[in-house]
């Protein structure tokens, strides 16, 4: 068993991004600028946005966080998005999800200019991605591809089973692994016998959000196992009162796998790097 070390790989990519930013600055070009909108005070969302701000600082990007009370109306929020769309200083915009129930997430996502949609959630960018054309790739699938590439994991002709069909991970992962010449199967909550598929997989990508779901008896000897899950489970011994648990039962699956991502320190840091790469890409594509 070998670890796919997202902490290490993300550090290396961040150094490369920082070099590119220095070069842009030396050439008199604009500093990449990422903006995030945070609505309300959801604990996980606040943590993610703070992490994104820190990442920007580390690589030399400018960053702006706009915070709004959960009572903001949909109309007001859409106005804020449009203001950023029209602000030439800002290259990328993310609106942290989830949004309060009275706001239509789809409407907000579709109001972000596709040229600044560094989450890759806009239908225009989803379409470009599915066609294999240059665009922003959703950060988690993008990060996973970068991780596989870093470790030179063979994908061509391999059977990849993706567990989960979310717009953010499962569906884009399907497209990207297909582009990497995998035979791809997507299994989900209505699949009759998930195990029958995962047992055949050369590469398993677990993105369903059920901690410890993938057990040793569900994977084949030598499989590559990617764990996207980051569920917070109570842990009285942790300072925060919780710890992160993946969708893979690491202790039982790891000895059977050829490569596996830990949680934390696997996919999470790679997702963060995906967003930074997209922000650079926004400058290259649209400036
Ligand atoms: N909430 C959970 N994951 C994400 C993400 O990738 N982007 C945004 N905007 N919100 C999220």
PDB file of C-alpha atoms and ligand atoms in Angstrom:
ATOM      1  CA  UNK A   1       0.000   0.000   0.000  1.00  0.00           C
ATOM      2  CA  UNK A   2       1.225   3.460  -0.939  1.00  0.00           C
ATOM      3  CA  UNK A   3      -0.237   6.769   0.177  1.00  0.00           C
ATOM      4  CA  UNK A   4      -1.441   9.347  -2.324  1.00  0.00           C
ATOM      5  CA  UNK A   5      -0.208  12.245  -0.246  1.00  0.00           C
ATOM      6  CA  UNK A   6      -2.339  15.288  -1.012  1.00  0.00           C
ATOM      7  CA  UNK A   7      -0.539  17.427   1.555  1.00  0.00           C
ATOM      8  CA  UNK A   8       2.799  16.903  -0.124  1.00  0.00           C
ATOM      9  CA  UNK A   9       1.598  17.230  -3.713  1.00  0.00           C
ATOM     10  CA  UNK A  10      -0.488  20.319  -2.967  1.00  0.00           C
ATOM     11  CA  UNK A  11       2.543  21.993  -1.364  1.00  0.00           C
ATOM     12  CA  UNK A  12       4.580  21.374  -4.480  1.00  0.00           C
ATOM     13  CA  UNK A  13       1.851  22.716  -6.786  1.00  0.00           C
ATOM     14  CA  UNK A  14       1.386  25.765  -4.556  1.00  0.00           C
ATOM     15  CA  UNK A  15       5.083  26.568  -4.900  1.00  0.00           C
ATOM     16  CA  UNK A  16       4.712  26.314  -8.683  1.00  0.00           C
ATOM     17  CA  UNK A  17       1.692  28.644  -8.582  1.00  0.00           C
ATOM     18  CA  UNK A  18       3.616  31.130  -6.421  1.00  0.00           C
ATOM     19  CA  UNK A  19       6.402  31.121  -9.044  1.00  0.00           C
ATOM     20  CA  UNK A  20       3.902  31.836 -11.797  1.00  0.00           C
ATOM     21  CA  UNK A  21       2.420  34.698  -9.795  1.00  0.00           C
ATOM     22  CA  UNK A  22       5.887  36.200  -9.313  1.00  0.00           C
ATOM     23  CA  UNK A  23       6.453  35.962 -13.048  1.00  0.00           C
ATOM     24  CA  UNK A  24       3.109  37.638 -13.806  1.00  0.00           C
ATOM     25  CA  UNK A  25       4.003  40.456 -11.430  1.00  0.00           C
ATOM     26  CA  UNK A  26       7.499  40.819 -12.928  1.00  0.00           C
ATOM     27  CA  UNK A  27       5.874  41.132 -16.353  1.00  0.00           C
ATOM     28  CA  UNK A  28       3.708  43.972 -15.018  1.00  0.00           C
ATOM     29  CA  UNK A  29       0.575  41.852 -15.253  1.00  0.00           C
ATOM     30  CA  UNK A  30      -2.287  41.830 -12.816  1.00  0.00           C
ATOM     31  CA  UNK A  31      -2.185  39.778  -9.602  1.00  0.00           C
ATOM     32  CA  UNK A  32      -4.794  36.986  -9.713  1.00  0.00           C
ATOM     33  CA  UNK A  33      -7.699  37.927  -7.468  1.00  0.00           C
ATOM     34  CA  UNK A  34     -10.202  35.451  -6.012  1.00  0.00           C
ATOM     35  CA  UNK A  35     -13.409  36.627  -4.368  1.00  0.00           C
ATOM     36  CA  UNK A  36     -15.615  34.518  -2.121  1.00  0.00           C
ATOM     37  CA  UNK A  37     -19.147  35.242  -0.959  1.00  0.00           C
ATOM     38  CA  UNK A  38     -20.112  33.733   2.362  1.00  0.00           C
ATOM     39  CA  UNK A  39     -23.721  33.906   3.519  1.00  0.00           C
ATOM     40  CA  UNK A  40     -24.601  33.131   7.119  1.00  0.00           C
ATOM     41  CA  UNK A  41     -22.427  31.429   9.716  1.00  0.00           C
ATOM     42  CA  UNK A  42     -22.304  27.713   8.821  1.00  0.00           C
ATOM     43  CA  UNK A  43     -19.259  26.324  10.627  1.00  0.00           C
ATOM     44  CA  UNK A  44     -17.910  24.208   7.781  1.00  0.00           C
ATOM     45  CA  UNK A  45     -18.437  26.999   5.232  1.00  0.00           C
ATOM     46  CA  UNK A  46     -16.590  29.507   7.440  1.00  0.00           C
ATOM     47  CA  UNK A  47     -13.693  27.067   7.798  1.00  0.00           C
ATOM     48  CA  UNK A  48     -13.520  26.462   4.031  1.00  0.00           C
ATOM     49  CA  UNK A  49     -13.596  30.157   3.164  1.00  0.00           C
ATOM     50  CA  UNK A  50     -10.898  30.953   5.745  1.00  0.00           C
ATOM     51  CA  UNK A  51      -8.755  28.177   4.244  1.00  0.00           C
ATOM     52  CA  UNK A  52      -9.226  29.581   0.745  1.00  0.00           C
ATOM     53  CA  UNK A  53      -8.156  33.037   1.968  1.00  0.00           C
ATOM     54  CA  UNK A  54      -5.023  31.544   3.520  1.00  0.00           C
ATOM     55  CA  UNK A  55      -4.206  29.623   0.330  1.00  0.00           C
ATOM     56  CA  UNK A  56      -4.480  32.835  -1.712  1.00  0.00           C
ATOM     57  CA  UNK A  57      -2.092  34.594   0.651  1.00  0.00           C
ATOM     58  CA  UNK A  58       0.389  31.739   0.434  1.00  0.00           C
ATOM     59  CA  UNK A  59       0.643  31.823  -3.353  1.00  0.00           C
ATOM     60  CA  UNK A  60       0.531  35.630  -3.655  1.00  0.00           C
ATOM     61  CA  UNK A  61      -3.032  36.038  -4.970  1.00  0.00           C
ATOM     62  CA  UNK A  62      -5.258  38.890  -3.871  1.00  0.00           C
ATOM     63  CA  UNK A  63      -8.418  37.723  -2.137  1.00  0.00           C
ATOM     64  CA  UNK A  64     -11.654  39.294  -1.011  1.00  0.00           C
ATOM     65  CA  UNK A  65     -14.299  37.741   1.194  1.00  0.00           C
ATOM     66  CA  UNK A  66     -17.741  39.316   1.193  1.00  0.00           C
ATOM     67  CA  UNK A  67     -19.762  38.202   4.205  1.00  0.00           C
ATOM     68  CA  UNK A  68     -23.511  38.593   4.403  1.00  0.00           C
ATOM     69  CA  UNK A  69     -26.065  37.824   7.048  1.00  0.00           C
ATOM     70  CA  UNK A  70     -28.280  34.764   6.426  1.00  0.00           C
ATOM     71  CA  UNK A  71     -31.207  37.198   6.084  1.00  0.00           C
ATOM     72  CA  UNK A  72     -29.893  38.649   2.792  1.00  0.00           C
ATOM     73  CA  UNK A  73     -32.560  38.391   0.080  1.00  0.00           C
ATOM     74  CA  UNK A  74     -31.971  36.481  -3.141  1.00  0.00           C
ATOM     75  CA  UNK A  75     -32.292  39.714  -5.090  1.00  0.00           C
ATOM     76  CA  UNK A  76     -29.635  41.454  -2.967  1.00  0.00           C
ATOM     77  CA  UNK A  77     -27.286  38.494  -3.321  1.00  0.00           C
ATOM     78  CA  UNK A  78     -27.742  38.411  -7.099  1.00  0.00           C
ATOM     79  CA  UNK A  79     -26.907  42.134  -7.177  1.00  0.00           C
ATOM     80  CA  UNK A  80     -23.671  41.458  -5.297  1.00  0.00           C
ATOM     81  CA  UNK A  81     -22.756  38.706  -7.768  1.00  0.00           C
ATOM     82  CA  UNK A  82     -23.414  41.015 -10.706  1.00  0.00           C
ATOM     83  CA  UNK A  83     -21.234  43.724  -9.122  1.00  0.00           C
ATOM     84  CA  UNK A  84     -18.345  41.251  -8.995  1.00  0.00           C
ATOM     85  CA  UNK A  85     -19.042  40.060 -12.539  1.00  0.00           C
ATOM     86  CA  UNK A  86     -18.534  43.664 -13.628  1.00  0.00           C
ATOM     87  CA  UNK A  87     -15.465  44.322 -11.500  1.00  0.00           C
ATOM     88  CA  UNK A  88     -12.365  43.938 -13.711  1.00  0.00           C
ATOM     89  CA  UNK A  89     -10.132  43.634 -10.633  1.00  0.00           C
ATOM     90  CA  UNK A  90     -11.639  40.255  -9.712  1.00  0.00           C
ATOM     91  CA  UNK A  91     -10.753  37.187 -11.769  1.00  0.00           C
ATOM     92  CA  UNK A  92     -12.606  34.420  -9.967  1.00  0.00           C
ATOM     93  CA  UNK A  93     -15.723  34.272  -7.802  1.00  0.00           C
ATOM     94  CA  UNK A  94     -17.088  31.505  -5.649  1.00  0.00           C
ATOM     95  CA  UNK A  95     -20.300  31.641  -3.682  1.00  0.00           C
ATOM     96  CA  UNK A  96     -19.832  29.216  -0.820  1.00  0.00           C
ATOM     97  CA  UNK A  97     -22.576  26.592  -0.666  1.00  0.00           C
ATOM     98  CA  UNK A  98     -24.934  25.730   0.941  1.00  0.00           C
ATOM     99  CA  UNK A  99     -26.988  28.936   0.847  1.00  0.00           C
ATOM    100  CA  UNK A 100     -29.953  29.624   3.162  1.00  0.00           C
ATOM    101  CA  UNK A 101     -33.127  27.835   2.057  1.00  0.00           C
ATOM    102  CA  UNK A 102     -34.870  30.981   0.779  1.00  0.00           C
ATOM    103  CA  UNK A 103     -32.159  31.485  -1.853  1.00  0.00           C
ATOM    104  CA  UNK A 104     -32.163  29.497  -5.085  1.00  0.00           C
ATOM    105  CA  UNK A 105     -28.627  28.106  -5.433  1.00  0.00           C
ATOM    106  CA  UNK A 106     -29.105  27.285  -9.089  1.00  0.00           C
ATOM    107  CA  UNK A 107     -30.084  30.860  -9.867  1.00  0.00           C
ATOM    108  CA  UNK A 108     -27.067  32.227  -8.005  1.00  0.00           C
ATOM    109  CA  UNK A 109     -24.651  29.763  -9.655  1.00  0.00           C
ATOM    110  CA  UNK A 110     -26.002  30.647 -13.067  1.00  0.00           C
ATOM    111  CA  UNK A 111     -25.702  34.377 -12.407  1.00  0.00           C
ATOM    112  CA  UNK A 112     -21.939  34.172 -11.820  1.00  0.00           C
ATOM    113  CA  UNK A 113     -20.254  35.034 -15.119  1.00  0.00           C
ATOM    114  CA  UNK A 114     -18.964  31.794 -16.628  1.00  0.00           C
ATOM    115  CA  UNK A 115     -15.683  33.648 -17.154  1.00  0.00           C
ATOM    116  CA  UNK A 116     -15.255  34.035 -13.378  1.00  0.00           C
ATOM    117  CA  UNK A 117     -16.860  30.729 -12.340  1.00  0.00           C
ATOM    118  CA  UNK A 118     -13.753  29.131 -10.840  1.00  0.00           C
ATOM    119  CA  UNK A 119     -15.930  26.480  -9.144  1.00  0.00           C
ATOM    120  CA  UNK A 120     -16.847  25.249 -12.635  1.00  0.00           C
ATOM    121  CA  UNK A 121     -20.526  24.986 -11.654  1.00  0.00           C
ATOM    122  CA  UNK A 122     -21.991  27.170 -14.439  1.00  0.00           C
ATOM    123  CA  UNK A 123     -23.808  25.141 -17.147  1.00  0.00           C
ATOM    124  CA  UNK A 124     -21.561  26.730 -19.781  1.00  0.00           C
ATOM    125  CA  UNK A 125     -18.455  25.416 -18.016  1.00  0.00           C
ATOM    126  CA  UNK A 126     -20.066  22.023 -17.344  1.00  0.00           C
ATOM    127  CA  UNK A 127     -20.727  21.756 -21.080  1.00  0.00           C
ATOM    128  CA  UNK A 128     -17.197  22.782 -22.014  1.00  0.00           C
ATOM    129  CA  UNK A 129     -15.797  20.252 -19.535  1.00  0.00           C
ATOM    130  CA  UNK A 130     -17.964  17.408 -20.851  1.00  0.00           C
ATOM    131  CA  UNK A 131     -16.772  18.166 -24.357  1.00  0.00           C
ATOM    132  CA  UNK A 132     -13.166  18.132 -23.146  1.00  0.00           C
ATOM    133  CA  UNK A 133     -12.656  21.797 -24.025  1.00  0.00           C
ATOM    134  CA  UNK A 134     -10.506  24.134 -21.973  1.00  0.00           C
ATOM    135  CA  UNK A 135     -12.384  25.547 -19.008  1.00  0.00           C
ATOM    136  CA  UNK A 136     -12.576  25.560 -15.201  1.00  0.00           C
ATOM    137  CA  UNK A 137     -12.838  22.042 -13.798  1.00  0.00           C
ATOM    138  CA  UNK A 138     -14.705  21.556 -10.505  1.00  0.00           C
ATOM    139  CA  UNK A 139     -12.010  21.765  -7.841  1.00  0.00           C
ATOM    140  CA  UNK A 140     -12.301  18.306  -6.251  1.00  0.00           C
ATOM    141  CA  UNK A 141     -12.287  16.244  -9.477  1.00  0.00           C
ATOM    142  CA  UNK A 142      -9.549  18.537 -10.806  1.00  0.00           C
ATOM    143  CA  UNK A 143      -7.474  17.960  -7.671  1.00  0.00           C
ATOM    144  CA  UNK A 144      -7.950  14.188  -7.932  1.00  0.00           C
ATOM    145  CA  UNK A 145      -6.761  14.193 -11.550  1.00  0.00           C
ATOM    146  CA  UNK A 146      -3.680  16.201 -10.517  1.00  0.00           C
ATOM    147  CA  UNK A 147      -2.980  13.713  -7.723  1.00  0.00           C
ATOM    148  CA  UNK A 148      -3.272  10.697 -10.063  1.00  0.00           C
ATOM    149  CA  UNK A 149      -1.033  12.446 -12.596  1.00  0.00           C
ATOM    150  CA  UNK A 150       1.565  13.287  -9.990  1.00  0.00           C
ATOM    151  CA  UNK A 151       1.927   9.635  -8.971  1.00  0.00           C
ATOM    152  CA  UNK A 152       1.726   8.503 -12.612  1.00  0.00           C
ATOM    153  CA  UNK A 153      -1.197   6.196 -11.884  1.00  0.00           C
ATOM    154  CA  UNK A 154      -2.131   4.364 -15.089  1.00  0.00           C
ATOM    155  CA  UNK A 155      -5.705   5.166 -16.131  1.00  0.00           C
ATOM    156  CA  UNK A 156      -5.899   4.104 -19.777  1.00  0.00           C
ATOM    157  CA  UNK A 157      -8.095   1.009 -20.190  1.00  0.00           C
ATOM    158  CA  UNK A 158      -8.677   0.779 -16.434  1.00  0.00           C
ATOM    159  CA  UNK A 159     -12.120   0.330 -14.918  1.00  0.00           C
ATOM    160  CA  UNK A 160     -12.945   3.296 -12.691  1.00  0.00           C
ATOM    161  CA  UNK A 161     -15.978   3.063 -10.429  1.00  0.00           C
ATOM    162  CA  UNK A 162     -17.262   6.373  -9.069  1.00  0.00           C
ATOM    163  CA  UNK A 163     -19.566   6.089  -6.056  1.00  0.00           C
ATOM    164  CA  UNK A 164     -21.919   9.087  -5.991  1.00  0.00           C
ATOM    165  CA  UNK A 165     -23.477  11.209  -8.732  1.00  0.00           C
ATOM    166  CA  UNK A 166     -23.356  14.758  -7.364  1.00  0.00           C
ATOM    167  CA  UNK A 167     -22.948  17.730  -9.689  1.00  0.00           C
ATOM    168  CA  UNK A 168     -19.843  18.760  -7.723  1.00  0.00           C
ATOM    169  CA  UNK A 169     -17.937  15.441  -7.691  1.00  0.00           C
ATOM    170  CA  UNK A 170     -19.560  12.315  -9.188  1.00  0.00           C
ATOM    171  CA  UNK A 171     -20.702  13.655 -12.550  1.00  0.00           C
ATOM    172  CA  UNK A 172     -17.581  15.685 -13.387  1.00  0.00           C
ATOM    173  CA  UNK A 173     -15.391  12.823 -12.144  1.00  0.00           C
ATOM    174  CA  UNK A 174     -17.138  10.559 -14.662  1.00  0.00           C
ATOM    175  CA  UNK A 175     -16.282  12.949 -17.510  1.00  0.00           C
ATOM    176  CA  UNK A 176     -12.672  13.502 -16.444  1.00  0.00           C
ATOM    177  CA  UNK A 177     -11.895   9.801 -15.963  1.00  0.00           C
ATOM    178  CA  UNK A 178     -13.469   9.092 -19.332  1.00  0.00           C
ATOM    179  CA  UNK A 179     -11.119  11.684 -20.827  1.00  0.00           C
ATOM    180  CA  UNK A 180      -8.277   9.785 -19.123  1.00  0.00           C
ATOM    181  CA  UNK A 181      -9.357   6.738 -21.157  1.00  0.00           C
ATOM    182  CA  UNK A 182     -10.899   4.825 -18.257  1.00  0.00           C
ATOM    183  CA  UNK A 183     -13.977   2.659 -18.611  1.00  0.00           C
ATOM    184  CA  UNK A 184     -16.165   4.470 -16.093  1.00  0.00           C
ATOM    185  CA  UNK A 185     -19.105   3.186 -14.058  1.00  0.00           C
ATOM    186  CA  UNK A 186     -21.071   5.513 -11.804  1.00  0.00           C
ATOM    187  CA  UNK A 187     -22.940   3.850  -8.945  1.00  0.00           C
ATOM    188  CA  UNK A 188     -25.317   5.696  -6.629  1.00  0.00           C
ATOM    189  CA  UNK A 189     -28.011   5.407  -3.989  1.00  0.00           C
ATOM    190  CA  UNK A 190     -30.390   3.545  -6.328  1.00  0.00           C
ATOM    191  CA  UNK A 191     -27.783   1.061  -7.587  1.00  0.00           C
ATOM    192  CA  UNK A 192     -28.894  -2.482  -6.735  1.00  0.00           C
ATOM    193  CA  UNK A 193     -25.563  -4.037  -5.797  1.00  0.00           C
ATOM    194  CA  UNK A 194     -22.797  -1.458  -5.353  1.00  0.00           C
ATOM    195  CA  UNK A 195     -20.318  -4.079  -4.232  1.00  0.00           C
ATOM    196  CA  UNK A 196     -20.685  -6.078  -7.479  1.00  0.00           C
ATOM    197  CA  UNK A 197     -19.277  -3.034  -9.314  1.00  0.00           C
ATOM    198  CA  UNK A 198     -16.661  -1.846  -6.846  1.00  0.00           C
ATOM    199  CA  UNK A 199     -15.177  -5.370  -6.669  1.00  0.00           C
ATOM    200  CA  UNK A 200     -14.345  -5.108 -10.375  1.00  0.00           C
ATOM    201  CA  UNK A 201     -12.775  -1.662 -10.134  1.00  0.00           C
ATOM    202  CA  UNK A 202      -9.115  -0.888 -10.781  1.00  0.00           C
ATOM    203  CA  UNK A 203      -9.794   2.605  -9.439  1.00  0.00           C
ATOM    204  CA  UNK A 204     -12.536   3.409  -6.913  1.00  0.00           C
ATOM    205  CA  UNK A 205     -13.544   7.000  -6.195  1.00  0.00           C
ATOM    206  CA  UNK A 206     -15.810   7.185  -3.144  1.00  0.00           C
ATOM    207  CA  UNK A 207     -17.851  10.397  -3.030  1.00  0.00           C
ATOM    208  CA  UNK A 208     -21.141   9.556  -1.355  1.00  0.00           C
ATOM    209  CA  UNK A 209     -20.739  11.154   2.072  1.00  0.00           C
ATOM    210  CA  UNK A 210     -21.276   8.050   4.220  1.00  0.00           C
ATOM    211  CA  UNK A 211     -18.340   7.629   6.617  1.00  0.00           C
ATOM    212  CA  UNK A 212     -16.598   4.242   6.419  1.00  0.00           C
ATOM    213  CA  UNK A 213     -18.896   3.013   3.609  1.00  0.00           C
ATOM    214  CA  UNK A 214     -16.286   1.258   1.444  1.00  0.00           C
ATOM    215  CA  UNK A 215     -15.052  -1.868   3.216  1.00  0.00           C
ATOM    216  CA  UNK A 216     -12.236  -4.272   2.345  1.00  0.00           C
ATOM    217  CA  UNK A 217     -14.591  -6.949   0.976  1.00  0.00           C
ATOM    218  CA  UNK A 218     -15.906  -4.414  -1.567  1.00  0.00           C
ATOM    219  CA  UNK A 219     -12.551  -3.798  -3.284  1.00  0.00           C
ATOM    220  CA  UNK A 220     -10.267  -5.895  -5.392  1.00  0.00           C
ATOM    221  CA  UNK A 221      -6.671  -6.636  -4.393  1.00  0.00           C
ATOM    222  CA  UNK A 222      -4.377  -3.894  -5.732  1.00  0.00           C
ATOM    223  CA  UNK A 223      -7.076  -1.295  -6.377  1.00  0.00           C
ATOM    224  CA  UNK A 224      -6.374   2.443  -6.355  1.00  0.00           C
ATOM    225  CA  UNK A 225      -8.720   4.001  -3.797  1.00  0.00           C
ATOM    226  CA  UNK A 226      -9.647   7.687  -3.697  1.00  0.00           C
ATOM    227  CA  UNK A 227     -11.640   8.931  -0.712  1.00  0.00           C
ATOM    228  CA  UNK A 228     -13.568  12.165  -1.182  1.00  0.00           C
ATOM    229  CA  UNK A 229     -15.550  11.910   2.063  1.00  0.00           C
ATOM    230  CA  UNK A 230     -14.973  14.437   4.848  1.00  0.00           C
ATOM    231  CA  UNK A 231     -17.828  13.877   7.289  1.00  0.00           C
ATOM    232  CA  UNK A 232     -17.419  15.471  10.704  1.00  0.00           C
ATOM    233  CA  UNK A 233     -17.893  12.843  13.397  1.00  0.00           C
ATOM    234  CA  UNK A 234     -17.973  13.591  17.124  1.00  0.00           C
ATOM    235  CA  UNK A 235     -14.686  12.993  18.888  1.00  0.00           C
ATOM    236  CA  UNK A 236     -14.406  14.102  22.493  1.00  0.00           C
ATOM    237  CA  UNK A 237     -10.613  13.708  22.384  1.00  0.00           C
ATOM    238  CA  UNK A 238     -10.229  16.265  19.573  1.00  0.00           C
ATOM    239  CA  UNK A 239      -9.815  19.952  20.400  1.00  0.00           C
ATOM    240  CA  UNK A 240     -12.598  20.897  17.991  1.00  0.00           C
ATOM    241  CA  UNK A 241     -14.878  18.158  19.353  1.00  0.00           C
ATOM    242  CA  UNK A 242     -14.954  16.388  15.992  1.00  0.00           C
ATOM    243  CA  UNK A 243     -12.703  14.672  13.498  1.00  0.00           C
ATOM    244  CA  UNK A 244     -12.971  14.140   9.750  1.00  0.00           C
ATOM    245  CA  UNK A 245     -13.906  10.674   8.549  1.00  0.00           C
ATOM    246  CA  UNK A 246     -13.744   9.528   4.957  1.00  0.00           C
ATOM    247  CA  UNK A 247     -16.127   7.331   2.952  1.00  0.00           C
ATOM    248  CA  UNK A 248     -13.509   4.574   2.981  1.00  0.00           C
ATOM    249  CA  UNK A 249     -12.913   2.276   5.940  1.00  0.00           C
ATOM    250  CA  UNK A 250      -9.202   3.079   5.704  1.00  0.00           C
ATOM    251  CA  UNK A 251      -7.880   0.500   8.171  1.00  0.00           C
ATOM    252  CA  UNK A 252      -9.432  -2.458   6.368  1.00  0.00           C
ATOM    253  CA  UNK A 253      -9.111  -1.176   2.770  1.00  0.00           C
ATOM    254  CA  UNK A 254      -5.536   0.190   2.894  1.00  0.00           C
ATOM    255  CA  UNK A 255      -3.738  -3.201   3.148  1.00  0.00           C
ATOM    256  CA  UNK A 256      -5.616  -4.424   0.072  1.00  0.00           C
ATOM    257  CA  UNK A 257      -5.014  -1.320  -2.069  1.00  0.00           C
ATOM    258  CA  UNK A 258      -2.007  -0.416  -4.221  1.00  0.00           C
ATOM    259  CA  UNK A 259      -2.579   3.327  -3.659  1.00  0.00           C
ATOM    260  CA  UNK A 260      -4.951   5.093  -1.286  1.00  0.00           C
ATOM    261  CA  UNK A 261      -5.694   8.642  -0.128  1.00  0.00           C
ATOM    262  CA  UNK A 262      -5.737   9.333   3.608  1.00  0.00           C
ATOM    263  CA  UNK A 263      -8.402  11.497   5.261  1.00  0.00           C
ATOM    264  CA  UNK A 264      -7.399  14.135   6.105  1.00  0.00           C
ATOM    265  CA  UNK A 265      -4.414  14.923   3.872  1.00  0.00           C
ATOM    266  CA  UNK A 266      -5.555  13.292   0.626  1.00  0.00           C
ATOM    267  CA  UNK A 267      -8.210  14.839  -1.576  1.00  0.00           C
ATOM    268  CA  UNK A 268      -8.942  17.866   0.674  1.00  0.00           C
ATOM    269  CA  UNK A 269      -5.707  19.808   0.063  1.00  0.00           C
ATOM    270  CA  UNK A 270      -5.860  18.891  -3.637  1.00  0.00           C
ATOM    271  CA  UNK A 271      -9.338  20.452  -3.885  1.00  0.00           C
ATOM    272  CA  UNK A 272      -7.931  23.685  -2.509  1.00  0.00           C
ATOM    273  CA  UNK A 273      -5.177  23.636  -5.109  1.00  0.00           C
ATOM    274  CA  UNK A 274      -7.776  23.008  -7.842  1.00  0.00           C
ATOM    275  CA  UNK A 275      -9.418  26.303  -6.994  1.00  0.00           C
ATOM    276  CA  UNK A 276      -6.097  28.173  -7.106  1.00  0.00           C
ATOM    277  CA  UNK A 277      -5.260  26.649 -10.488  1.00  0.00           C
ATOM    278  CA  UNK A 278      -8.659  27.725 -11.800  1.00  0.00           C
ATOM    279  CA  UNK A 279      -8.063  31.287 -10.629  1.00  0.00           C
ATOM    280  CA  UNK A 280      -4.797  31.370 -12.587  1.00  0.00           C
ATOM    281  CA  UNK A 281      -6.652  29.838 -15.525  1.00  0.00           C
ATOM    282  CA  UNK A 282      -9.214  32.682 -15.351  1.00  0.00           C
ATOM    283  CA  UNK A 283      -6.380  35.127 -16.018  1.00  0.00           C
ATOM    284  CA  UNK A 284      -5.026  33.053 -18.879  1.00  0.00           C
ATOM    285  CA  UNK A 285      -8.377  32.427 -20.536  1.00  0.00           C
ATOM    286  CA  UNK A 286     -10.103  35.726 -20.121  1.00  0.00           C
ATOM    287  CA  UNK A 287      -7.565  38.540 -19.422  1.00  0.00           C
TER     288      UNK A 287
HETATM  289  N1  LIG B   1     -19.524  23.874  -0.575  1.00  0.00           N
HETATM  290  C1  LIG B   1     -18.977  22.645  -0.483  1.00  0.00           C
HETATM  291  N2  LIG B   1     -18.100  22.461  -1.479  1.00  0.00           N
HETATM  292  C2  LIG B   1     -18.099  23.585  -2.212  1.00  0.00           C
HETATM  293  C3  LIG B   1     -17.382  24.003  -3.368  1.00  0.00           C
HETATM  294  O1  LIG B   1     -16.582  23.284  -3.954  1.00  0.00           O
HETATM  295  N3  LIG B   1     -17.655  25.261  -3.809  1.00  0.00           N
HETATM  296  C4  LIG B   1     -18.551  26.053  -3.216  1.00  0.00           C
HETATM  297  N4  LIG B   1     -18.769  27.271  -3.740  1.00  0.00           N
HETATM  298  N5  LIG B   1     -19.234  25.712  -2.138  1.00  0.00           N
HETATM  299  C5  LIG B   1     -18.994  24.479  -1.645  1.00  0.00           C
END
